[in-house]
PDB file of C-alpha atoms in Angstrom:
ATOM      1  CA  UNK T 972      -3.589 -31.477  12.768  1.00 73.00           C
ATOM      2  CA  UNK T 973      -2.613 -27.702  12.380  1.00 78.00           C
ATOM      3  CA  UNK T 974      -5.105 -25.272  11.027  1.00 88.00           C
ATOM      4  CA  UNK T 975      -5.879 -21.535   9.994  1.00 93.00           C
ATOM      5  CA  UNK T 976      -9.235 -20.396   9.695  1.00 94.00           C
ATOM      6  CA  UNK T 977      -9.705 -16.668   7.328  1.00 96.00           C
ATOM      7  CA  UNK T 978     -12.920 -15.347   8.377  1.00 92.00           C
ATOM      8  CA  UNK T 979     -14.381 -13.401   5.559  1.00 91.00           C
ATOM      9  CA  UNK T 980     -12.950 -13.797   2.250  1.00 92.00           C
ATOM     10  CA  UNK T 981     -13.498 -10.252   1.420  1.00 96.00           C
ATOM     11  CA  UNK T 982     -13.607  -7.404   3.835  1.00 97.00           C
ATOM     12  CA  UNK T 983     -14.136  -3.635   2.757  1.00 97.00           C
ATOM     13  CA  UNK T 984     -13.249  -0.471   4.203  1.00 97.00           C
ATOM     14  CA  UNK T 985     -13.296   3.084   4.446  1.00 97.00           C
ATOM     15  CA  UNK T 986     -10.133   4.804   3.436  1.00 97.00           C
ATOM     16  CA  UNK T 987      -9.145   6.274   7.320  1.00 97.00           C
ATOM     17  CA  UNK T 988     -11.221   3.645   8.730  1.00 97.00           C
ATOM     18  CA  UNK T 989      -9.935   0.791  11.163  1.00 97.00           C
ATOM     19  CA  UNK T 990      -8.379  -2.733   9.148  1.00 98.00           C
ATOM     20  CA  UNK T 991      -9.114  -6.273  11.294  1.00 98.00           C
ATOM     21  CA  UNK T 992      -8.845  -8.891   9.564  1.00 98.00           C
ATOM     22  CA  UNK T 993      -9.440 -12.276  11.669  1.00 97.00           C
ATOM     23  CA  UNK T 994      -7.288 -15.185  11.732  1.00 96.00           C
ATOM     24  CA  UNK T 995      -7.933 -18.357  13.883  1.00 96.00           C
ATOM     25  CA  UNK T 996      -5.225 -21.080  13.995  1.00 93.00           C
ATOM     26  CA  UNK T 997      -5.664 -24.827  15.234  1.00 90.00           C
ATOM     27  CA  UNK T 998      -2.514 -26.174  16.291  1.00 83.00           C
ATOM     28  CA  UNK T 999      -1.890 -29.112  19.406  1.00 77.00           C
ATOM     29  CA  UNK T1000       2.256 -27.119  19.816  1.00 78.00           C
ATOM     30  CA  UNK T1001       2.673 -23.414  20.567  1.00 77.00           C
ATOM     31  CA  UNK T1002       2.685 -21.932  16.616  1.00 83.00           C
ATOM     32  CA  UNK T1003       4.674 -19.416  15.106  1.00 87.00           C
ATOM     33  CA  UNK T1004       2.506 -17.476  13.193  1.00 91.00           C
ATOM     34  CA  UNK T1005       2.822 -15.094   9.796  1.00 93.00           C
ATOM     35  CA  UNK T1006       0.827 -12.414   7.908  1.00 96.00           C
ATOM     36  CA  UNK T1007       1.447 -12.176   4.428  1.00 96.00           C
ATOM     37  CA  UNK T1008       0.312  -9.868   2.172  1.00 96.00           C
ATOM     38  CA  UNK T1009      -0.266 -10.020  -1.907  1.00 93.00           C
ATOM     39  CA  UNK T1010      -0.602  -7.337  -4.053  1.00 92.00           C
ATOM     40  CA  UNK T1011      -2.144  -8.021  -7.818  1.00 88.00           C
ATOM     41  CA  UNK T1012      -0.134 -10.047  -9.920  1.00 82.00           C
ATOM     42  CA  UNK T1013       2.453 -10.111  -7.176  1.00 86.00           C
ATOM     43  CA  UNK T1014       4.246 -12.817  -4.762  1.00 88.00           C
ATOM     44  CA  UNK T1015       3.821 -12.692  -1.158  1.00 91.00           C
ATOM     45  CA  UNK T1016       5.886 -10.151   1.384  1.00 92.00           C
ATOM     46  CA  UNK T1017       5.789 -10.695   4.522  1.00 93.00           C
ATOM     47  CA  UNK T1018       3.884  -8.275   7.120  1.00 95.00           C
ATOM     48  CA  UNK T1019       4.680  -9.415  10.437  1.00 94.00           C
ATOM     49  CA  UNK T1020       5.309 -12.615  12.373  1.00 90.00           C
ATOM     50  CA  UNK T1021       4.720 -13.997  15.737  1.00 89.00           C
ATOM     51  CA  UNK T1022       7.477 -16.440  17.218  1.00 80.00           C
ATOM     52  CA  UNK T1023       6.933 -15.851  20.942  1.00 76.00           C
ATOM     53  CA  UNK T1024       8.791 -13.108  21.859  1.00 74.00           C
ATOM     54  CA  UNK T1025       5.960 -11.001  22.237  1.00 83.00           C
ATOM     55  CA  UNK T1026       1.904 -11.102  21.847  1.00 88.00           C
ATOM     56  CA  UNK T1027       1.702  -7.918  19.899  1.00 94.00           C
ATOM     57  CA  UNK T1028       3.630  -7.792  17.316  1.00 94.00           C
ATOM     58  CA  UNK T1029       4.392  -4.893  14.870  1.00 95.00           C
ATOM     59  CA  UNK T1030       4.834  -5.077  11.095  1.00 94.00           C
ATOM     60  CA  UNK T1031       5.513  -2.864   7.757  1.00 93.00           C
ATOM     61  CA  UNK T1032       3.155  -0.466   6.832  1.00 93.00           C
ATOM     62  CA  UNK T1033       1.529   0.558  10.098  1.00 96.00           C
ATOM     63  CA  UNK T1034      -0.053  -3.004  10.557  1.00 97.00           C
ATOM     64  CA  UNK T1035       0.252  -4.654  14.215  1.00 97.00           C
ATOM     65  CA  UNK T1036      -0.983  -8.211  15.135  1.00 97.00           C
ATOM     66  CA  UNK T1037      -2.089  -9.194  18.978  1.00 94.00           C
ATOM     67  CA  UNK T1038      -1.273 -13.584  19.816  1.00 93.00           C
ATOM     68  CA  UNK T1039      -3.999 -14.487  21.587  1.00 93.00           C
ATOM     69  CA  UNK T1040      -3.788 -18.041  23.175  1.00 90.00           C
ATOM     70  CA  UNK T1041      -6.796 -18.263  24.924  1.00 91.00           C
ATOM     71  CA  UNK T1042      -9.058 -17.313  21.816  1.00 93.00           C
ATOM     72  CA  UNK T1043      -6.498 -18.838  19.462  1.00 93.00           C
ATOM     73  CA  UNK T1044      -6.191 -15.790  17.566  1.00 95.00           C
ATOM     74  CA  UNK T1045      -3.842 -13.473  15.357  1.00 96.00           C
ATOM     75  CA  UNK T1046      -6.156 -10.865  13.935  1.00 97.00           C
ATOM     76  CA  UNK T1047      -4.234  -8.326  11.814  1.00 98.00           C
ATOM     77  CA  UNK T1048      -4.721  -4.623  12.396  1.00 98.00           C
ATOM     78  CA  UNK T1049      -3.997  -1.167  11.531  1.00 98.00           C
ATOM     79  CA  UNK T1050      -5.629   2.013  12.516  1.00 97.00           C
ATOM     80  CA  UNK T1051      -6.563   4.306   9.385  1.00 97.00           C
ATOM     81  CA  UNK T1052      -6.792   2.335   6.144  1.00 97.00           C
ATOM     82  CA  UNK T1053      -4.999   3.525   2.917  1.00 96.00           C
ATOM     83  CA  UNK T1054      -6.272   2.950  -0.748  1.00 96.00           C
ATOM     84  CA  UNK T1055      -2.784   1.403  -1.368  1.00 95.00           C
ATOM     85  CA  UNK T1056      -3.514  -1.588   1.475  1.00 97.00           C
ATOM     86  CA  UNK T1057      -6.039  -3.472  -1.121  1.00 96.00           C
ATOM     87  CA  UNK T1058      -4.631  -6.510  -1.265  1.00 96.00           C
ATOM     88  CA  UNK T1059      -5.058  -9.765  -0.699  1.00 95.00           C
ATOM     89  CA  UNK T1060      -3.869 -11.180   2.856  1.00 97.00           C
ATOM     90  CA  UNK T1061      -3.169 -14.491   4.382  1.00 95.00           C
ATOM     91  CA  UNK T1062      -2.253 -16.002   7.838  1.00 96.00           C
ATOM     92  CA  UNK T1063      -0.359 -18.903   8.189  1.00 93.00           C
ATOM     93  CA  UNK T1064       0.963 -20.968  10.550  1.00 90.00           C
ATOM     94  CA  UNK T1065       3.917 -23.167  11.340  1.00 84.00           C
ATOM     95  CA  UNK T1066       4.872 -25.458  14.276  1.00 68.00           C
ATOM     96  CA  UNK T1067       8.134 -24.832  15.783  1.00 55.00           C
ATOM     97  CA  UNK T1068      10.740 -27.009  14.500  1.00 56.00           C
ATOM     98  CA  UNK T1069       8.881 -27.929  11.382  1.00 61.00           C
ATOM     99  CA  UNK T1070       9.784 -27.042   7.761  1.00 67.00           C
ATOM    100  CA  UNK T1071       5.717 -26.060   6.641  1.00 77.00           C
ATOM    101  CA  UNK T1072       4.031 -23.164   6.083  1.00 85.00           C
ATOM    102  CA  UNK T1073      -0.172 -24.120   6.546  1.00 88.00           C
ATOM    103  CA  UNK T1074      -2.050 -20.974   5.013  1.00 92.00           C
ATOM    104  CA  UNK T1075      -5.305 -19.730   5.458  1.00 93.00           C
ATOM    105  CA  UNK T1076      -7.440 -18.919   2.550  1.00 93.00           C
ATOM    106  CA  UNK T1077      -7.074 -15.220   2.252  1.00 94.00           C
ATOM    107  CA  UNK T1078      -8.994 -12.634   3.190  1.00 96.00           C
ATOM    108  CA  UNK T1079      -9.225  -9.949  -0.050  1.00 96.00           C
ATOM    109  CA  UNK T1080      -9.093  -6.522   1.470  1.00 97.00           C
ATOM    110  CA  UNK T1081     -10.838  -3.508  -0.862  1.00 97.00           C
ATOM    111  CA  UNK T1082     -10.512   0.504   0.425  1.00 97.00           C
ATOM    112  CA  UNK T1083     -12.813   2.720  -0.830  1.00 96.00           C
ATOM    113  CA  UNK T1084     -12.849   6.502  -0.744  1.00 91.00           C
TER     114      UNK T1084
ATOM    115  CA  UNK E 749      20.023  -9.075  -5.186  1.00 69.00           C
ATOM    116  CA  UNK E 750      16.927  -9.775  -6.989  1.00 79.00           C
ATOM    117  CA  UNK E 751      15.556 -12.131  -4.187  1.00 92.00           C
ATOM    118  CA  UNK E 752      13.710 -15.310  -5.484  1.00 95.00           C
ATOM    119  CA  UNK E 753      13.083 -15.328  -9.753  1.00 95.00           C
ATOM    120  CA  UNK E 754      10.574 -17.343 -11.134  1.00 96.00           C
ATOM    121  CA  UNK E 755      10.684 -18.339 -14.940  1.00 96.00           C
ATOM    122  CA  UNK E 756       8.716 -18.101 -17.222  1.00 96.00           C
ATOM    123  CA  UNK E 757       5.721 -15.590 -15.779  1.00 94.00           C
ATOM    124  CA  UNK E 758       2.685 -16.698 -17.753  1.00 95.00           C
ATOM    125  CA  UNK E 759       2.180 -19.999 -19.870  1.00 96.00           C
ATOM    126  CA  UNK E 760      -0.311 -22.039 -21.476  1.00 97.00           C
ATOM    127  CA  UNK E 761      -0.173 -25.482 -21.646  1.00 96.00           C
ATOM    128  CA  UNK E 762      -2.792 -28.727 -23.927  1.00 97.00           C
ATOM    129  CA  UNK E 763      -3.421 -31.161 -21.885  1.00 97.00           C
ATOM    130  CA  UNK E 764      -0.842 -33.994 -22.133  1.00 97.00           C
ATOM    131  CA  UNK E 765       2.337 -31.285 -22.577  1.00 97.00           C
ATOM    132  CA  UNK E 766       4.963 -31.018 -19.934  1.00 96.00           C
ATOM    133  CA  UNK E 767       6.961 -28.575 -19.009  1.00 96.00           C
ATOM    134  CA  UNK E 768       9.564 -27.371 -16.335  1.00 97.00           C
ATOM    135  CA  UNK E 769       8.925 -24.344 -14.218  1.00 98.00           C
ATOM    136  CA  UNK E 770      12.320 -22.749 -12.954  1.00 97.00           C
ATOM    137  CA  UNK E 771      13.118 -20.737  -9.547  1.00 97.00           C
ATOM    138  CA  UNK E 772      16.280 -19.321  -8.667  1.00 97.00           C
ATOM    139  CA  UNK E 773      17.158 -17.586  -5.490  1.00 97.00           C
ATOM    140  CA  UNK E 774      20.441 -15.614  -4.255  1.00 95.00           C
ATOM    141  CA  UNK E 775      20.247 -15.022  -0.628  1.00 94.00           C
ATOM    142  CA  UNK E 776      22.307 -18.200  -0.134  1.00 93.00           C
ATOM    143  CA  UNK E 777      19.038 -20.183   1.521  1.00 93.00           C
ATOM    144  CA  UNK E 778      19.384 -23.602   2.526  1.00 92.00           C
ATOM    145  CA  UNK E 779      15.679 -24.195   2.053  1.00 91.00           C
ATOM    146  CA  UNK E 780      13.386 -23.673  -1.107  1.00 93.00           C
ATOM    147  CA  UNK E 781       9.777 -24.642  -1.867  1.00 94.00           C
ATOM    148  CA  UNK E 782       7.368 -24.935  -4.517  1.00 96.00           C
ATOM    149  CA  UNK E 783       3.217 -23.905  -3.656  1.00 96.00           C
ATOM    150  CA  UNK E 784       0.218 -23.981  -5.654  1.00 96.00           C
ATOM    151  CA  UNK E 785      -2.375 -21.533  -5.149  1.00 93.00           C
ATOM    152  CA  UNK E 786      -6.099 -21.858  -6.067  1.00 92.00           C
ATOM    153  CA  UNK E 787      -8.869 -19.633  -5.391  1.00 85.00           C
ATOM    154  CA  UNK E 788     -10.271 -19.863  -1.924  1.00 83.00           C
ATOM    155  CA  UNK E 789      -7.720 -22.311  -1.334  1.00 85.00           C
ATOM    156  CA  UNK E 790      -4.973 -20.585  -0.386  1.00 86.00           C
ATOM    157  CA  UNK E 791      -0.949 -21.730  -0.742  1.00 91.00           C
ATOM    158  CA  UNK E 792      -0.460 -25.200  -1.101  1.00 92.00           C
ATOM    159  CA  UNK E 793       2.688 -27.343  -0.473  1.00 92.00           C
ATOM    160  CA  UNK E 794       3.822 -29.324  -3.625  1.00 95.00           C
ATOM    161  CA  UNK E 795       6.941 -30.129  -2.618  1.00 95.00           C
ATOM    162  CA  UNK E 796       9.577 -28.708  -0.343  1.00 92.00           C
ATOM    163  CA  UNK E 797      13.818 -29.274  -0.456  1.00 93.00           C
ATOM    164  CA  UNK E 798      14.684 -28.859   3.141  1.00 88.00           C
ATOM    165  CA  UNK E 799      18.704 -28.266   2.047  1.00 89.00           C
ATOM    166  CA  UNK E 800      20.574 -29.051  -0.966  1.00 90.00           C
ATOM    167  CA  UNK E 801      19.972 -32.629  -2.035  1.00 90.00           C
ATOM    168  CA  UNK E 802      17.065 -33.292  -0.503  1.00 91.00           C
ATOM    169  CA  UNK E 803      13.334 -33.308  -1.321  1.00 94.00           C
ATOM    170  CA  UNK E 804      10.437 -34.259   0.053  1.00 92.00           C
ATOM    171  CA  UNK E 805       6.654 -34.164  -0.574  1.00 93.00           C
ATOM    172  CA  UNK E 806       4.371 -31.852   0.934  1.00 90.00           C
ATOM    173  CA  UNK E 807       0.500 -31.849   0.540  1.00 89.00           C
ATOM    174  CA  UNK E 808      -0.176 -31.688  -2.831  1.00 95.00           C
ATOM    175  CA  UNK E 809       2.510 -33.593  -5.062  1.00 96.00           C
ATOM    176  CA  UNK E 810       0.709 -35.927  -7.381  1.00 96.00           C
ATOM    177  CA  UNK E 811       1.222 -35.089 -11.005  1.00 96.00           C
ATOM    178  CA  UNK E 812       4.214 -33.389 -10.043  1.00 97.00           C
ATOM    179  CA  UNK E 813       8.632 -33.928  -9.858  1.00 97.00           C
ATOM    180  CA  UNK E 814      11.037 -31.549  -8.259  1.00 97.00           C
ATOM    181  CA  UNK E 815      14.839 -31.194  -8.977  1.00 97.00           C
ATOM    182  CA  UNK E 816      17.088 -29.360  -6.513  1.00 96.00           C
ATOM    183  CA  UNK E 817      19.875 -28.288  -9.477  1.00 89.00           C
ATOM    184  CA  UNK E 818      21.954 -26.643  -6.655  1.00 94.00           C
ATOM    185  CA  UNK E 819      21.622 -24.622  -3.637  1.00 95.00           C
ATOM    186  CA  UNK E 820      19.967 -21.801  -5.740  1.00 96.00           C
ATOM    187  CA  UNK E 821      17.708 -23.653  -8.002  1.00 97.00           C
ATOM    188  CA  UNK E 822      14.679 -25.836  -7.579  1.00 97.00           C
ATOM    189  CA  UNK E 823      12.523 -26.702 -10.534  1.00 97.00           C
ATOM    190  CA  UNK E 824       9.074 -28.188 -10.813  1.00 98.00           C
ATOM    191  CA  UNK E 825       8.184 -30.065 -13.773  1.00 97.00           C
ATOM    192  CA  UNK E 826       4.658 -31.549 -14.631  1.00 96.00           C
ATOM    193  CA  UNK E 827       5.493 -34.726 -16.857  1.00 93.00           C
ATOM    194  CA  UNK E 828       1.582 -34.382 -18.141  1.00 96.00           C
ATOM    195  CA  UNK E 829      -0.347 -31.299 -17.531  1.00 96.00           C
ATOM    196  CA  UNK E 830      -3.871 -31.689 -17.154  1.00 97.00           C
ATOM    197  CA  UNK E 831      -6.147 -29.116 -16.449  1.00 97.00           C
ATOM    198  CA  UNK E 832      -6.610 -29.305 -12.935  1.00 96.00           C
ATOM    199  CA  UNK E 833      -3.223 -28.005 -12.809  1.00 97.00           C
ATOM    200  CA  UNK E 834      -4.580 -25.004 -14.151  1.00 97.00           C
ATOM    201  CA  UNK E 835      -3.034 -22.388 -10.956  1.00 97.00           C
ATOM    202  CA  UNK E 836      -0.910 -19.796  -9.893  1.00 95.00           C
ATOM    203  CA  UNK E 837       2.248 -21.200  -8.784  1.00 97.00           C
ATOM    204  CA  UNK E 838       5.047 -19.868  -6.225  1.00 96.00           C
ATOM    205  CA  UNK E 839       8.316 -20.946  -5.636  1.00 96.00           C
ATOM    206  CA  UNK E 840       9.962 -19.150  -1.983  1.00 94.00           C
ATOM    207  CA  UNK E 841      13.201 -20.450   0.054  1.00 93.00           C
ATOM    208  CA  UNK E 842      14.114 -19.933   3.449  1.00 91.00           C
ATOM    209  CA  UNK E 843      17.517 -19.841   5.346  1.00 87.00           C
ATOM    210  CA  UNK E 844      16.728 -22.627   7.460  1.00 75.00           C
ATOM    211  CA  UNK E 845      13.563 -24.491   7.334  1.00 61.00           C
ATOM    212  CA  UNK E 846      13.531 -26.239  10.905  1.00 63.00           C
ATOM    213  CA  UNK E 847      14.939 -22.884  13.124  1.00 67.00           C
ATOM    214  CA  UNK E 848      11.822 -21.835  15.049  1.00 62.00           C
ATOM    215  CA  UNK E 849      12.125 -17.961  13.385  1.00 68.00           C
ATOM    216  CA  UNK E 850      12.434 -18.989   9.719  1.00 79.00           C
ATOM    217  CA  UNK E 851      10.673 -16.987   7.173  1.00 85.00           C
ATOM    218  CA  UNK E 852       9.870 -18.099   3.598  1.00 89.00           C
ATOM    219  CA  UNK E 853      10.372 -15.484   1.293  1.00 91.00           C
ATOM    220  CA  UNK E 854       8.187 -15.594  -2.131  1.00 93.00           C
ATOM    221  CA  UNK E 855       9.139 -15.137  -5.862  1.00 94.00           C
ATOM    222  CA  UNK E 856       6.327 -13.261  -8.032  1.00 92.00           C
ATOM    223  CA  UNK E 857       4.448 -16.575  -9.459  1.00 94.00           C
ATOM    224  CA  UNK E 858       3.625 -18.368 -12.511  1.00 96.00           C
ATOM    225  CA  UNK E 859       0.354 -18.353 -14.127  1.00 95.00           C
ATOM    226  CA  UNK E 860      -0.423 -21.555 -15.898  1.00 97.00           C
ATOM    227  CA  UNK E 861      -3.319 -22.409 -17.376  1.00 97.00           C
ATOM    228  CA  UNK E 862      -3.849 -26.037 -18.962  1.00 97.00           C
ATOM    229  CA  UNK E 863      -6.388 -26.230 -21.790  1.00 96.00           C
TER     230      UNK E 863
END
């Protein structure tokens, strides 16, 4: 069975500080995985996705993700955190060839001055 | 182009009502799919409609029926709400749910509570 593990449900930051946010995926085929992020009261948008064509992959709003097979990892980064990144954001995964989204449970992300 | 709509945005239900909840979508997507999300839980799969005509359950259907009206609309209806449908719930559609680079893209929700 496929997987995605959100470590910490709530991670808080320094405005100008570095963002990681760690996501852990279970999954017997090579994944594609997907950051999403949700703002309050909002759907999700998608940040960035992984689909093989490269382990570090580069997203909207400064954010960059690194596939890492051997520690089955896609933590989410970006450099200098802005107030307006608080949101909430979620991996999730999906086996190639296969119609499902599996989410992780979220990680809430708060920036304070 | 306005994406994926949701309709209506907030609504309160007694236990026993029913009620449809509507999604529309206009980016011509083959694929369209209804989640559930709970706190600490994450998005869950009620039911998915991998092209027009089709559906299919994912991991959470019970207590729930899907109609795919056409290739932009899918509706969810809960015949009797109860209040562990009490959630925040997302409709998104994709252009092709099987191609190895699909993304889902997500309407802005619907918050129903059940009393």
């Amino acid at each position: 069975a496929q997987s995605v593990t959100q470590l910490g449900s709530h991670v808080s930051v320094s405005e100008g500080a570095l963002v990681l946010l760690r996501c852990n995926y279970s999954s017997s085929v090579p994944p594609y995985l997907f950051w999403y992020v949700q703002y309050p009261n909002q759907g999700l948008q998608l940040l960035l996705k992984y689909t093989s064509a490269a382990t570090l992959v580069k997203g909207i709003n400064g954010f960059e993700a690194e596939f890492k097979k051997s520690e089955t990892s896609f933590h989410l980064t970006k450099p200098s955190a802005h107030m307006s990144d608080a949101a909430e954001y979620f991996c999730a995964l999906k086996r190639g060839g296969g119609n499902k989204l599996t989410f992780g449970t979220g990680t809430q992300l708060k920036v304070e001055l | 182009n306005a994406g994926v709509t949701q309709t209506p945005k907030f609504q309160v239900l007694k236990t026993g009502q029913s009620m449809t909840l509507q999604c529309a979508q206009d980016m011509n997507h083959n694929s369209m799919y209804w989640y559930r999300q709970d706190p600490g839980m994450g998005l869950r799969l009620i039911y998915y409609s991998a092209s027009e005509g089709t559906t299919d359950k994912g991991e959470v259907p019970n207590g729930y029926n899907v109609s795919r009206l056409n290739k932009r609309e899918f509706s969810l209806r809960l015949e009797s709400a109860a209040p562990s449908q009490t959630s925040v719930y997302f409709c998104a559609s994709s252009e092709v749910a099987g191609a190895l680079t699909d993304t889902q893209y997500f309407g802005p929700g619907t918050r129903l509570t059940v009393l």
